[in-house]
Coordinates of C-alpha atoms in Angstrom, one line a residue:
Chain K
X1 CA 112.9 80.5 125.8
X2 CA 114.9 82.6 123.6
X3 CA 113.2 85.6 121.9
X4 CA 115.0 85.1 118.6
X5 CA 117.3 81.7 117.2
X6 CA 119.1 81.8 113.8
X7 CA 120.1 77.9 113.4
X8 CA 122.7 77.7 110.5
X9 CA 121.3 80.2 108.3
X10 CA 122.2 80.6 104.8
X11 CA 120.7 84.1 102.9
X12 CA 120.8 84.3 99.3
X13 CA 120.2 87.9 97.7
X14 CA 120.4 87.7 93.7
X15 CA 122.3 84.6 93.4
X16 CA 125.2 85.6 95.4
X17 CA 125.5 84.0 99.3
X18 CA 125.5 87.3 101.6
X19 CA 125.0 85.7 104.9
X20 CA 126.4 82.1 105.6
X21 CA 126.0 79.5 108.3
X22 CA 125.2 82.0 110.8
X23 CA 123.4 80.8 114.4
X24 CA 122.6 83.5 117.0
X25 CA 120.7 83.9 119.7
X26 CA 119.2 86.7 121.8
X27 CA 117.3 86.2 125.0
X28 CA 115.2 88.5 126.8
X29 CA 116.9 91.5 128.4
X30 CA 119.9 91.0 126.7
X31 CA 121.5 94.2 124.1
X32 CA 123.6 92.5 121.3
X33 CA 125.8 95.1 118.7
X34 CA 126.1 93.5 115.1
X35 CA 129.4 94.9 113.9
X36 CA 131.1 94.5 110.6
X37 CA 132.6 96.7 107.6
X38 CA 130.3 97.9 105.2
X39 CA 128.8 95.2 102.7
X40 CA 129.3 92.6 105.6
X41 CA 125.7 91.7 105.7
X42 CA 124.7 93.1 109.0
X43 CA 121.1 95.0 107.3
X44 CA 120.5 91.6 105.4
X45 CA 120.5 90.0 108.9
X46 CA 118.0 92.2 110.2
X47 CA 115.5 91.9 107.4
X48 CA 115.8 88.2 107.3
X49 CA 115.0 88.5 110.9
X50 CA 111.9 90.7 110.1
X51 CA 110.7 87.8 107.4
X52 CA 111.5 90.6 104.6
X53 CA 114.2 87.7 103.3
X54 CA 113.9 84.1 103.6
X55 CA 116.7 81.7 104.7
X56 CA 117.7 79.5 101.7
X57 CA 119.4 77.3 104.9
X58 CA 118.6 76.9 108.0
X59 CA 115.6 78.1 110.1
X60 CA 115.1 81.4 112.6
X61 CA 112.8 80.4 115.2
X62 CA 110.5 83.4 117.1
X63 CA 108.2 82.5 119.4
X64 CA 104.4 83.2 118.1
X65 CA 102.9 86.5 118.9
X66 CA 106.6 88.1 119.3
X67 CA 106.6 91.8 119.3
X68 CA 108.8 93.5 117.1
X69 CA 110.1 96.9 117.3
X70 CA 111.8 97.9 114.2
X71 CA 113.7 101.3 113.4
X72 CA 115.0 100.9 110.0
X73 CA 118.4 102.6 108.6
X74 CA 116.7 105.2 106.9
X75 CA 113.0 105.8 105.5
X76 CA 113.0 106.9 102.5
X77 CA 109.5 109.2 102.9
X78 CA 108.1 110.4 99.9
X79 CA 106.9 114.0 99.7
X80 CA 103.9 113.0 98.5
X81 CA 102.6 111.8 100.9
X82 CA 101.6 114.0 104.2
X83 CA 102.0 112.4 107.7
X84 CA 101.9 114.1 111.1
X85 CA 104.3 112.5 113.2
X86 CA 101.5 111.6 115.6
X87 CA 99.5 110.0 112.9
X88 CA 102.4 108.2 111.7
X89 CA 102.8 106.8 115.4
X90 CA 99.5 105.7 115.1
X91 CA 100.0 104.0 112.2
X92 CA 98.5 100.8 112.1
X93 CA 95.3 101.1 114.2
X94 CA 96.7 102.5 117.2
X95 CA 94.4 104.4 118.7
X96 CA 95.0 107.7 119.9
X97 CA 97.1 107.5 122.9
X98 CA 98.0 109.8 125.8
X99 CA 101.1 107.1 125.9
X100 CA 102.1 109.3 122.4
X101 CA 103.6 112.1 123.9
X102 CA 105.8 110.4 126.7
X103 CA 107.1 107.5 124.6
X104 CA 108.3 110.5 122.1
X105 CA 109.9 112.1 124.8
X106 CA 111.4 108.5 126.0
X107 CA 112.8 108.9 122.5
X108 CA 114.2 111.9 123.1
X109 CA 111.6 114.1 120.3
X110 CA 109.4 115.7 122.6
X111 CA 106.9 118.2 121.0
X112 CA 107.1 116.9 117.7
X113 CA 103.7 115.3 117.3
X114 CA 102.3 117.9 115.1
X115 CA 105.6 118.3 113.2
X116 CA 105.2 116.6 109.3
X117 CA 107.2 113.9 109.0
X118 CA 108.9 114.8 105.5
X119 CA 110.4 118.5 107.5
X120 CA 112.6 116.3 109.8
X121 CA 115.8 116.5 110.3
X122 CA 118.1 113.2 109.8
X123 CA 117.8 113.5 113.9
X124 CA 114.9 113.7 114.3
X125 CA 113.3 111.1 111.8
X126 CA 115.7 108.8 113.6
X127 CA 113.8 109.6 117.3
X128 CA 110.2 109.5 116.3
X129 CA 111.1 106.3 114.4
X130 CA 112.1 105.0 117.8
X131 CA 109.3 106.3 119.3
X132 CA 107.1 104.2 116.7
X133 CA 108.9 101.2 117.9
X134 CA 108.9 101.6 121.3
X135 CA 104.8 102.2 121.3
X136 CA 104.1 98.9 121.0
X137 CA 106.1 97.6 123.6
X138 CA 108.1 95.4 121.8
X139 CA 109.5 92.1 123.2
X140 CA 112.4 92.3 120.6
X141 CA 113.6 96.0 119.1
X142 CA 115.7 96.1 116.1
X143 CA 118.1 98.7 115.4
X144 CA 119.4 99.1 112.0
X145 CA 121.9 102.1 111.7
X146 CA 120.1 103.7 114.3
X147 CA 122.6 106.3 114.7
X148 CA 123.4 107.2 111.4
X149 CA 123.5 110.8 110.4
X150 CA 123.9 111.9 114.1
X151 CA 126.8 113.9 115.2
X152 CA 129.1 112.7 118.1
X153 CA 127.0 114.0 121.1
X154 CA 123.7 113.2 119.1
X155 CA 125.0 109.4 118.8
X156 CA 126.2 109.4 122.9
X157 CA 123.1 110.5 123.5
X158 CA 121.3 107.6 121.9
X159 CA 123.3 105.2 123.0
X160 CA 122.8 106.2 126.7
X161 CA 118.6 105.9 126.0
X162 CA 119.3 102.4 125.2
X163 CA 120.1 101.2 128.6
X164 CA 117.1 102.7 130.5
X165 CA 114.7 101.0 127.2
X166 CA 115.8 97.9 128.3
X167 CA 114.8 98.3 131.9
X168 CA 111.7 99.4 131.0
X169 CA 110.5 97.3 128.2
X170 CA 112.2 93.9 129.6
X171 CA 113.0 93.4 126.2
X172 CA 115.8 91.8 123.7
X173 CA 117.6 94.9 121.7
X174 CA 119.8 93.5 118.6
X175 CA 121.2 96.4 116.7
X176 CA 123.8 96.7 114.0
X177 CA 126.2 99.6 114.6
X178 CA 129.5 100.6 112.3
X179 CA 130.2 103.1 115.6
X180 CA 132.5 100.4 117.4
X181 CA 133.1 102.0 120.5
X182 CA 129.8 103.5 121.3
X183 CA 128.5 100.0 120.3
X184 CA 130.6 98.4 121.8
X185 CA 130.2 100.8 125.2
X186 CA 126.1 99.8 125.3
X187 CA 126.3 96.0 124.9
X188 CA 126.3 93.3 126.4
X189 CA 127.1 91.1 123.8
X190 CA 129.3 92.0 120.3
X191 CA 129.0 89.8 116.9
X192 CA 131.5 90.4 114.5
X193 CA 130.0 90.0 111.0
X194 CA 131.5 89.7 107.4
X195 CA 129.2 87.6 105.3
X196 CA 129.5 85.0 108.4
X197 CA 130.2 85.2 112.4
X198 CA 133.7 85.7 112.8
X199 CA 133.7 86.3 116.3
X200 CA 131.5 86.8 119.4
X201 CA 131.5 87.3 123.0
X202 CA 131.7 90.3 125.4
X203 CA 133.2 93.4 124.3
X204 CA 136.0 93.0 126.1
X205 CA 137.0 90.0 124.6
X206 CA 135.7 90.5 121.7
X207 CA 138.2 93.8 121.2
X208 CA 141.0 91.5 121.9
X209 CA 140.2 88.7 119.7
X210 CA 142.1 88.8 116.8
X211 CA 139.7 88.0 114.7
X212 CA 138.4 91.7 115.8
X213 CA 141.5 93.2 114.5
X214 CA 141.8 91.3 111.3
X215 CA 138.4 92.6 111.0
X216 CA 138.9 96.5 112.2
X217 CA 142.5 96.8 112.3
X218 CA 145.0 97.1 115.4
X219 CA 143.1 100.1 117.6
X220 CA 144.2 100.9 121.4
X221 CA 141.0 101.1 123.1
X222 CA 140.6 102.3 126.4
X223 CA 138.0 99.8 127.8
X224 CA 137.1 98.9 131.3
X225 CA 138.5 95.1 131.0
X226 CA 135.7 93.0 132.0
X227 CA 137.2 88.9 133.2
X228 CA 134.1 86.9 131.3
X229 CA 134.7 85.5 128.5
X230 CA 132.5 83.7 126.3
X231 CA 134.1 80.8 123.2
X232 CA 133.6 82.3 119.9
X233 CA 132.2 80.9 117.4
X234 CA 134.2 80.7 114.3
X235 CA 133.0 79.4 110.6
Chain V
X1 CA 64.5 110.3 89.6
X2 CA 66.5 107.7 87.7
X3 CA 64.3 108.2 84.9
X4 CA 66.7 111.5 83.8
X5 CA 69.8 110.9 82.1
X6 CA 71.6 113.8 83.7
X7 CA 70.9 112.7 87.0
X8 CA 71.9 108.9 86.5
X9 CA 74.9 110.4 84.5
X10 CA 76.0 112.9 87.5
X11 CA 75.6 109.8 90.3
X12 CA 77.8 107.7 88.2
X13 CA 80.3 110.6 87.8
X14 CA 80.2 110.8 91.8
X15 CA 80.7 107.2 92.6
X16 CA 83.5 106.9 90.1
X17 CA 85.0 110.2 91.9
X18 CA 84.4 108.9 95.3
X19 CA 86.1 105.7 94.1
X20 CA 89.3 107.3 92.6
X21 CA 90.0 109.3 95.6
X22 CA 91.5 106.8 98.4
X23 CA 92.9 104.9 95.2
X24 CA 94.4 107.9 93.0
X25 CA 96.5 108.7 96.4
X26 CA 97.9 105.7 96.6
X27 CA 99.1 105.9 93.2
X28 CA 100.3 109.5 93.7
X29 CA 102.3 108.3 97.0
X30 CA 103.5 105.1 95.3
X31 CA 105.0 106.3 92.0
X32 CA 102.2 104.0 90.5
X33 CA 100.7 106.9 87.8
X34 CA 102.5 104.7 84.8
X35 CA 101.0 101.8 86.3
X36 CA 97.5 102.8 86.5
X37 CA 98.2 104.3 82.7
X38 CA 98.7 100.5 81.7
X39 CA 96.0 99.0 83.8
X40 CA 93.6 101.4 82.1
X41 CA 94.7 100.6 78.7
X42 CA 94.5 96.8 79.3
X43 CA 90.8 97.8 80.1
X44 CA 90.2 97.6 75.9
X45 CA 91.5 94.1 75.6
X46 CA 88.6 93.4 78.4
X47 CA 86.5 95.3 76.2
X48 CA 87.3 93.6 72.7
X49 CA 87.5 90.0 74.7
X50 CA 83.8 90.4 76.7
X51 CA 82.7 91.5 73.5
X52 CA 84.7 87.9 71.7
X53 CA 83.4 86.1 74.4
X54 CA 80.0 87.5 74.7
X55 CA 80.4 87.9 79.0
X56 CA 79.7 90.9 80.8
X57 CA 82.1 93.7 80.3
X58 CA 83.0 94.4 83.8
X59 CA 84.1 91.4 84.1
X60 CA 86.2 91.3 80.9
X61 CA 87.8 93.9 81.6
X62 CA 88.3 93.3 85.5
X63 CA 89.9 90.4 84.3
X64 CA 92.3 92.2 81.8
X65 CA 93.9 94.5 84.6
X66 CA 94.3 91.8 86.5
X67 CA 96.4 90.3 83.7
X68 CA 98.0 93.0 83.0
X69 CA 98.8 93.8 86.7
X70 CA 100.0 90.1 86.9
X71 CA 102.1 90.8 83.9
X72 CA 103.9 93.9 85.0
X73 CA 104.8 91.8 88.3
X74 CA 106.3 89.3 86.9
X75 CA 108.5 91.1 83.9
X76 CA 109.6 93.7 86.8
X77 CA 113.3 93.2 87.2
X78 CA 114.3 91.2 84.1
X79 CA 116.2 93.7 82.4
X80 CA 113.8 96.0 81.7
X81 CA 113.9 99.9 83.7
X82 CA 109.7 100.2 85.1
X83 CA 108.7 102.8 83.2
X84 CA 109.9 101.5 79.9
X85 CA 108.3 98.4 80.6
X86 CA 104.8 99.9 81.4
X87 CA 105.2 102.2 78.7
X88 CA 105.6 99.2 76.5
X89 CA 102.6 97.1 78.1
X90 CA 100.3 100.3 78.1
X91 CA 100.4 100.8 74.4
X92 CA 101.0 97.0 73.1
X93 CA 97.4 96.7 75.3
X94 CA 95.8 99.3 73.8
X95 CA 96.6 98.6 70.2
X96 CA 96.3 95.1 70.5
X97 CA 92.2 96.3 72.5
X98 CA 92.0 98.0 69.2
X99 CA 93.0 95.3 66.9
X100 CA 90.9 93.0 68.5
X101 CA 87.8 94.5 68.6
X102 CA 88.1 94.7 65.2
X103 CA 87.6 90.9 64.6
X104 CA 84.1 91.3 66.8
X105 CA 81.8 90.6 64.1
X106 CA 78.2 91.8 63.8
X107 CA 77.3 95.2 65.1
X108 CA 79.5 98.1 64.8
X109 CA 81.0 99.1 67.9
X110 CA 81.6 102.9 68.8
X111 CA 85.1 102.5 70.1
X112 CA 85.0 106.1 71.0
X113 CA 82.3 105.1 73.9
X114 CA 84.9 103.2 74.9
X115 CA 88.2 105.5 74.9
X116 CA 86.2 108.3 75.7
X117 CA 83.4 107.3 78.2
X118 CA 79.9 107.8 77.5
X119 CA 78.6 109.1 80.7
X120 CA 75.2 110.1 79.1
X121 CA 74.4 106.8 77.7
X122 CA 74.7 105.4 81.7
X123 CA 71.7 103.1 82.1
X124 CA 70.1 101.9 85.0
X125 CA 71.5 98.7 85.2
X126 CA 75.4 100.5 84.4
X127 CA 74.6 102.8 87.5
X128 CA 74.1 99.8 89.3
X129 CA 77.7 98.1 88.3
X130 CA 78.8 101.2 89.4
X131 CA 77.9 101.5 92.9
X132 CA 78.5 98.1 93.7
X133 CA 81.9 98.6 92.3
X134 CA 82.4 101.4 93.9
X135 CA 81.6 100.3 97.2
X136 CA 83.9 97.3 97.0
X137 CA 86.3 99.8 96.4
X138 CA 85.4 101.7 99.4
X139 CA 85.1 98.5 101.3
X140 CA 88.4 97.2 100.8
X141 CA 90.6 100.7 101.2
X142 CA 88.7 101.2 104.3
X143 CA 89.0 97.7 105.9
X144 CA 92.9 97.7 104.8
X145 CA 93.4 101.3 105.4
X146 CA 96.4 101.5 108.0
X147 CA 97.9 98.2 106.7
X148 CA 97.8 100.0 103.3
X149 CA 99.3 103.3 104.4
X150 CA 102.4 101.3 106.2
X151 CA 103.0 99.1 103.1
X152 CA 103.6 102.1 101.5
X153 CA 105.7 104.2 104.0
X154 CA 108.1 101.2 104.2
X155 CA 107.8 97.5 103.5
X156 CA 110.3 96.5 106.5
X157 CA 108.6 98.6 108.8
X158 CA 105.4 96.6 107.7
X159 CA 107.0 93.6 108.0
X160 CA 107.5 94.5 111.2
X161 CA 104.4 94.8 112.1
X162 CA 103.3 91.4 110.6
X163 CA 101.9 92.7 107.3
X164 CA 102.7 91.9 103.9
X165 CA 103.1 94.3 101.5
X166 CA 103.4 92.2 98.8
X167 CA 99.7 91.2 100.0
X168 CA 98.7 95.1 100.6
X169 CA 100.1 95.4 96.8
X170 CA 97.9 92.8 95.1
X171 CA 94.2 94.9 97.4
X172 CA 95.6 97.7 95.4
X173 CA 95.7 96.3 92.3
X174 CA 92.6 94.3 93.0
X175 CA 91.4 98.0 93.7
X176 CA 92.7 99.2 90.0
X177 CA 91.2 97.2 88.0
X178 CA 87.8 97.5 89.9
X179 CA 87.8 101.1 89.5
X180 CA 89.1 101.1 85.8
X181 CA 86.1 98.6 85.3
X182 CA 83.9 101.4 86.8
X183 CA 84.9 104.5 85.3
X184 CA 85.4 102.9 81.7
X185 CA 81.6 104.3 81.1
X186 CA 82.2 107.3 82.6
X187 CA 85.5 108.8 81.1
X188 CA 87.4 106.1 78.9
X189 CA 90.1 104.0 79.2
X190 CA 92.9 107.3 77.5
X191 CA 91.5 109.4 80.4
X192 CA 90.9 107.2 83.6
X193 CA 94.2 107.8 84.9
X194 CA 93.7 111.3 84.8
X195 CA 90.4 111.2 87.0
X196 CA 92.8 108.9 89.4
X197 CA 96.1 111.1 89.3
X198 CA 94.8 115.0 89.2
X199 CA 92.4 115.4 91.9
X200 CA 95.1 113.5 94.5
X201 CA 97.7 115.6 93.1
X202 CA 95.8 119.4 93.5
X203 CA 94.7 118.3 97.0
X204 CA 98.2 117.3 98.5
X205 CA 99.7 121.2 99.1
X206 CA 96.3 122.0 101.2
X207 CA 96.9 118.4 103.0
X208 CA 98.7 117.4 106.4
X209 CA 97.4 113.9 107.2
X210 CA 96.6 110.9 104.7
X211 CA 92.7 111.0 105.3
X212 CA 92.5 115.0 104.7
X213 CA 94.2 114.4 101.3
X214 CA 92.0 111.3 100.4
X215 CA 88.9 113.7 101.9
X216 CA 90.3 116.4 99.6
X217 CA 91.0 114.6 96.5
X218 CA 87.2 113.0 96.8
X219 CA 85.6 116.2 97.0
X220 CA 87.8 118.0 94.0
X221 CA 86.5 114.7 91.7
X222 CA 83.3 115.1 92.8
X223 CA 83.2 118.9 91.9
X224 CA 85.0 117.8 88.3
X225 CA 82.7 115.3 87.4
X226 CA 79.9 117.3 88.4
X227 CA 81.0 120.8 87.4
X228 CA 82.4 118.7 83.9
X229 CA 78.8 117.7 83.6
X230 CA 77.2 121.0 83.7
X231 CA 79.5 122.7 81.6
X232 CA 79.8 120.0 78.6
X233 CA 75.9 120.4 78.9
X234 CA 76.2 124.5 78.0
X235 CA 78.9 124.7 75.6
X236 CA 77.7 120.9 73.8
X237 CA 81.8 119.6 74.3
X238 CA 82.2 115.6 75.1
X239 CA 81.9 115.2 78.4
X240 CA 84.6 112.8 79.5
X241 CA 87.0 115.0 78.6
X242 CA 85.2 118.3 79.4
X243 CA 85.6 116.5 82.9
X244 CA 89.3 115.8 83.1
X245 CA 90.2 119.3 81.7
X246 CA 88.0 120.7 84.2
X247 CA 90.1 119.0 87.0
X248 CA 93.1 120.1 85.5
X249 CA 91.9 123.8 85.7
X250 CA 91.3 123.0 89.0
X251 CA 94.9 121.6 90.1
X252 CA 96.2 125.2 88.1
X253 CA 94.4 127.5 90.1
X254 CA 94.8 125.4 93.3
X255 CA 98.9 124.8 92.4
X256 CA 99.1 128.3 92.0
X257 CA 97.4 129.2 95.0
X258 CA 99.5 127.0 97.0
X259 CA 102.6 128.0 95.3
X260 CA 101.9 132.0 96.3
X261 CA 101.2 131.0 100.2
X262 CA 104.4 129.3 100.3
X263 CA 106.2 132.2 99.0
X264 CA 104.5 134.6 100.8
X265 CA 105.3 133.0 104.2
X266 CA 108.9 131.9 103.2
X267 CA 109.2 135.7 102.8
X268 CA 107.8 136.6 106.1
X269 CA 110.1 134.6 107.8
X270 CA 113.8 133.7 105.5
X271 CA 115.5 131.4 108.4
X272 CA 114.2 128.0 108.6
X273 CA 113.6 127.4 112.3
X274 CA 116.3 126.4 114.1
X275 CA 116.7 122.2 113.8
X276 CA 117.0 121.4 117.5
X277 CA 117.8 117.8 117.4
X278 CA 120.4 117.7 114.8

């Protein structure tokens, strides 16, 4: 059974249609990159996924009890509040855990338990938020932005943790990326978004599609070229 | 030992203290201080329409913050920036409190009992409201504790986790107007928020975790309410206010304080350390 479906869904935000006629699915095991320009919808996805937004057409289907691992775009902390990292990755009910200080280092933010959560760095925020996600062994992890506000090597290196988190967890990994070729480079499966599906398939064939280009515009990309292809989906 | 008026007027002054703590931080955290200015103002249209209505004033007035609360929910995002619109609920309930009380026939009513508090005049019956009130409090912020704490970090993230904040938002509220029901005998509707704001406010420099600040802010009330006590005793000042200003000494001397060791150790060493995940 598929961990997520999105059957013809329509999301409405203020009036205006942001997301249109959109059906996806993600099965277990599987990492699928959300791509799109900016104001293509690709956060409003995610949150209708979450249950933050409700469809106004068409259903999502999850199967009950599914866990989701969420590491949102940014969080906007407010000073006043004081957090531990470690408390916050407790956060709700966990218990203290001796899994705390290797899921941080899976994360890549070893050491930073007693750190406070408003002192860290765009980096680092973005790590233990993974961290958070990845400690309650989700079935299906959401990545929103996840590399924004990393530098080249910072964003390489997140990319390359994705890959053994699958392994591990067994789970489904849906993230929305504007970094094309590092997106591109740690899925399996590419969805071209602006306000609806424009394209999908591989990454190989989704670079090639023109829908792709119309989309990105004309880039030569040096990628391994990969024979499946899958039919896109148009709207 | 309920028979002395000090002593029932000191317990009340704790309970509403111990009540305000976890609750005045999650106002400080969530921007809310406006909001819990208008839900303690609404508290004298409770006042004026238990009085109408000849019911129990905890109730009217627990009712009137829920109104209120309902209110500013449903106005927000029509046009209208937050704080202008809880600056216009928060005084439109307060003079329309006054207005109406004015139409309660029969006895004269001090009305400074009520915008003041009249934490002598606490009765045995009042210190029971009190604790039961503030126990519900206590009840409710430590059942939803961690649901409440997420809510506020981040509603996705929340979401994530299968809880509603919009849920977590209405225990708060519910938590509001059950503490503004409670400390309306102790300190007044003009000066509740104060007792909810300052002691959450002074304790957050000297705080690293959620609980020590709640812990913190709980034990600065109690001190003002206490301490406020005392002194309005020896210098014969009203007490609800001889409270609050005695917090607000407190978050001086405890800002400054704070304000000193972060300058003294910023000095010791100038370089932030190095940020090595950046």
């Amino acid at each position: 059974m598929a961990l997520l479906t999105l059957e013809h869904c329509d999301i409405r935000l203020g009036g205006h249609r942001v997301l249109e006629a959109i059906d996806l699915t993600l099965e277990r095991g599987e990492i699928v990159a959300v791509i799109g320009p900016n104001g293509s919808g690709k956060s409003t996805l995610l949150k209708s996924i979450l249950g933050s937004l409700t469809p106004s057409r068409g259903r999502i289907h999850k199967p009950p009890g599914l866990r989701i691992g969420y590491v949102p775009q940014r969080l906007s902390l407010d000073a006043t509040l004081p957090m531990t990292v470690s408390r916050f990755l407790q956060l709700p009910g966990q218990r203290a855990s001796p899994r705390i200080g290797e899921t941080l280092a899976q994360a890549g933010a070893e050491g930073l338990e007693r750190s406070q959560m408003s002192e860290l760095s765009g980096g680092q925020l973005q790590r233990v938020l993974l961290a958070r996600a990845l400690l309650k062994s989700p079935d299906l992890l959401l990545l929103d932005e996840a590399t924004q506000g990393l530098d080249h090597r910072g964003i390489a290196d997140f990319y390359r943790r994705l890959e053994p988190i699958r392994q591990t967890l067994d789970c489904g990994l849906l993230m929305v990326s504007h970094e094309l070729q590092a997106a591109l480079a740690a899925s399996d499966r590419v969805v071209c978004l602006n306000r609806s599906i424009h394209c999908q398939g591989t990454p190989a064939h989704v670079a090639a599609s023109p829908a792709y280009r119309a989309l990105f515009g004309p880039e030569p990309r040096p990628l391994a070229d990969t024979t499946s292809t899958l039919p896109e989906s148009s709207s | 030992m309920f028979d002395d008026f000090l002593i029932r007027a000191a317990l009340a002054g704790l309970g509403v203290a111990l009540a305000a703590a976890p609750l005045g931080c999650f106002v400080v955290w969530r921007r809310m201080a406006f909001f819990g200015d208008a839900t303690a103002h609404a508290a004298i249209l409770g006042v004026a329409l238990s009085l109408l209505l000849s019911t129990s004033i905890f109730a009217g007035v627990l009712v009137a913050c829920l109104l209120m609360a309902a209110l500013v929910s449903l106005l927000n995002g029509k046009g209208y920036a937050m704080d202008t619109l809880l600056g216009v609920m928060a005084h439109s309930a307060l003079a329309f409190g006054l207005v109406a009380v004015s139409f309660v026939s029969g006895v004269r009513i001090d009305l400074t009992a009520y915008l003041f508090g009249d934490i002598l005049g606490v009765g045995k019956s009042d210190l029971a409201v009190i604790w039961t009130g503030v126990a519900l409090v206590l009840g409710l912020m430590g059942w939803r504790w961690s649901r409440l704490l997420i809510a506020t970090l981040d509603a996705d993230l929340a979401r994530a986790d299968g809880i509603d904040p919009e849920r977590e938002r209405w225990v708060l509220t519910l938590s509001l107007a059950l503490v503004v029901a409670v400390a309306l005998k102790v300190v007044g509707v003009l000066l509740i928020a104060a007792l909810l704001i300052i002691p959450a406010a002074t304790a957050r420099p000297f705080s690293r975790t959620p609980e020590t600040m709640v812990m913190l802010a709980g034990l600065l009330g109690a001190t003002s309410t206490v301490g406020g006590l005392q002194v309005s005793f020896w210098l014969d000042t009203p007490t609800g206010p001889t409270i609050v200003s005695l917090a607000s000494t407190l978050f001086a001397v405890f800002g400054l304080a704070a304000w000193s060791r972060q300058a003294t150790r910023r000095a010791r060493h100038s370089p932030p350390s190095a940020e090595r995940y950046r």
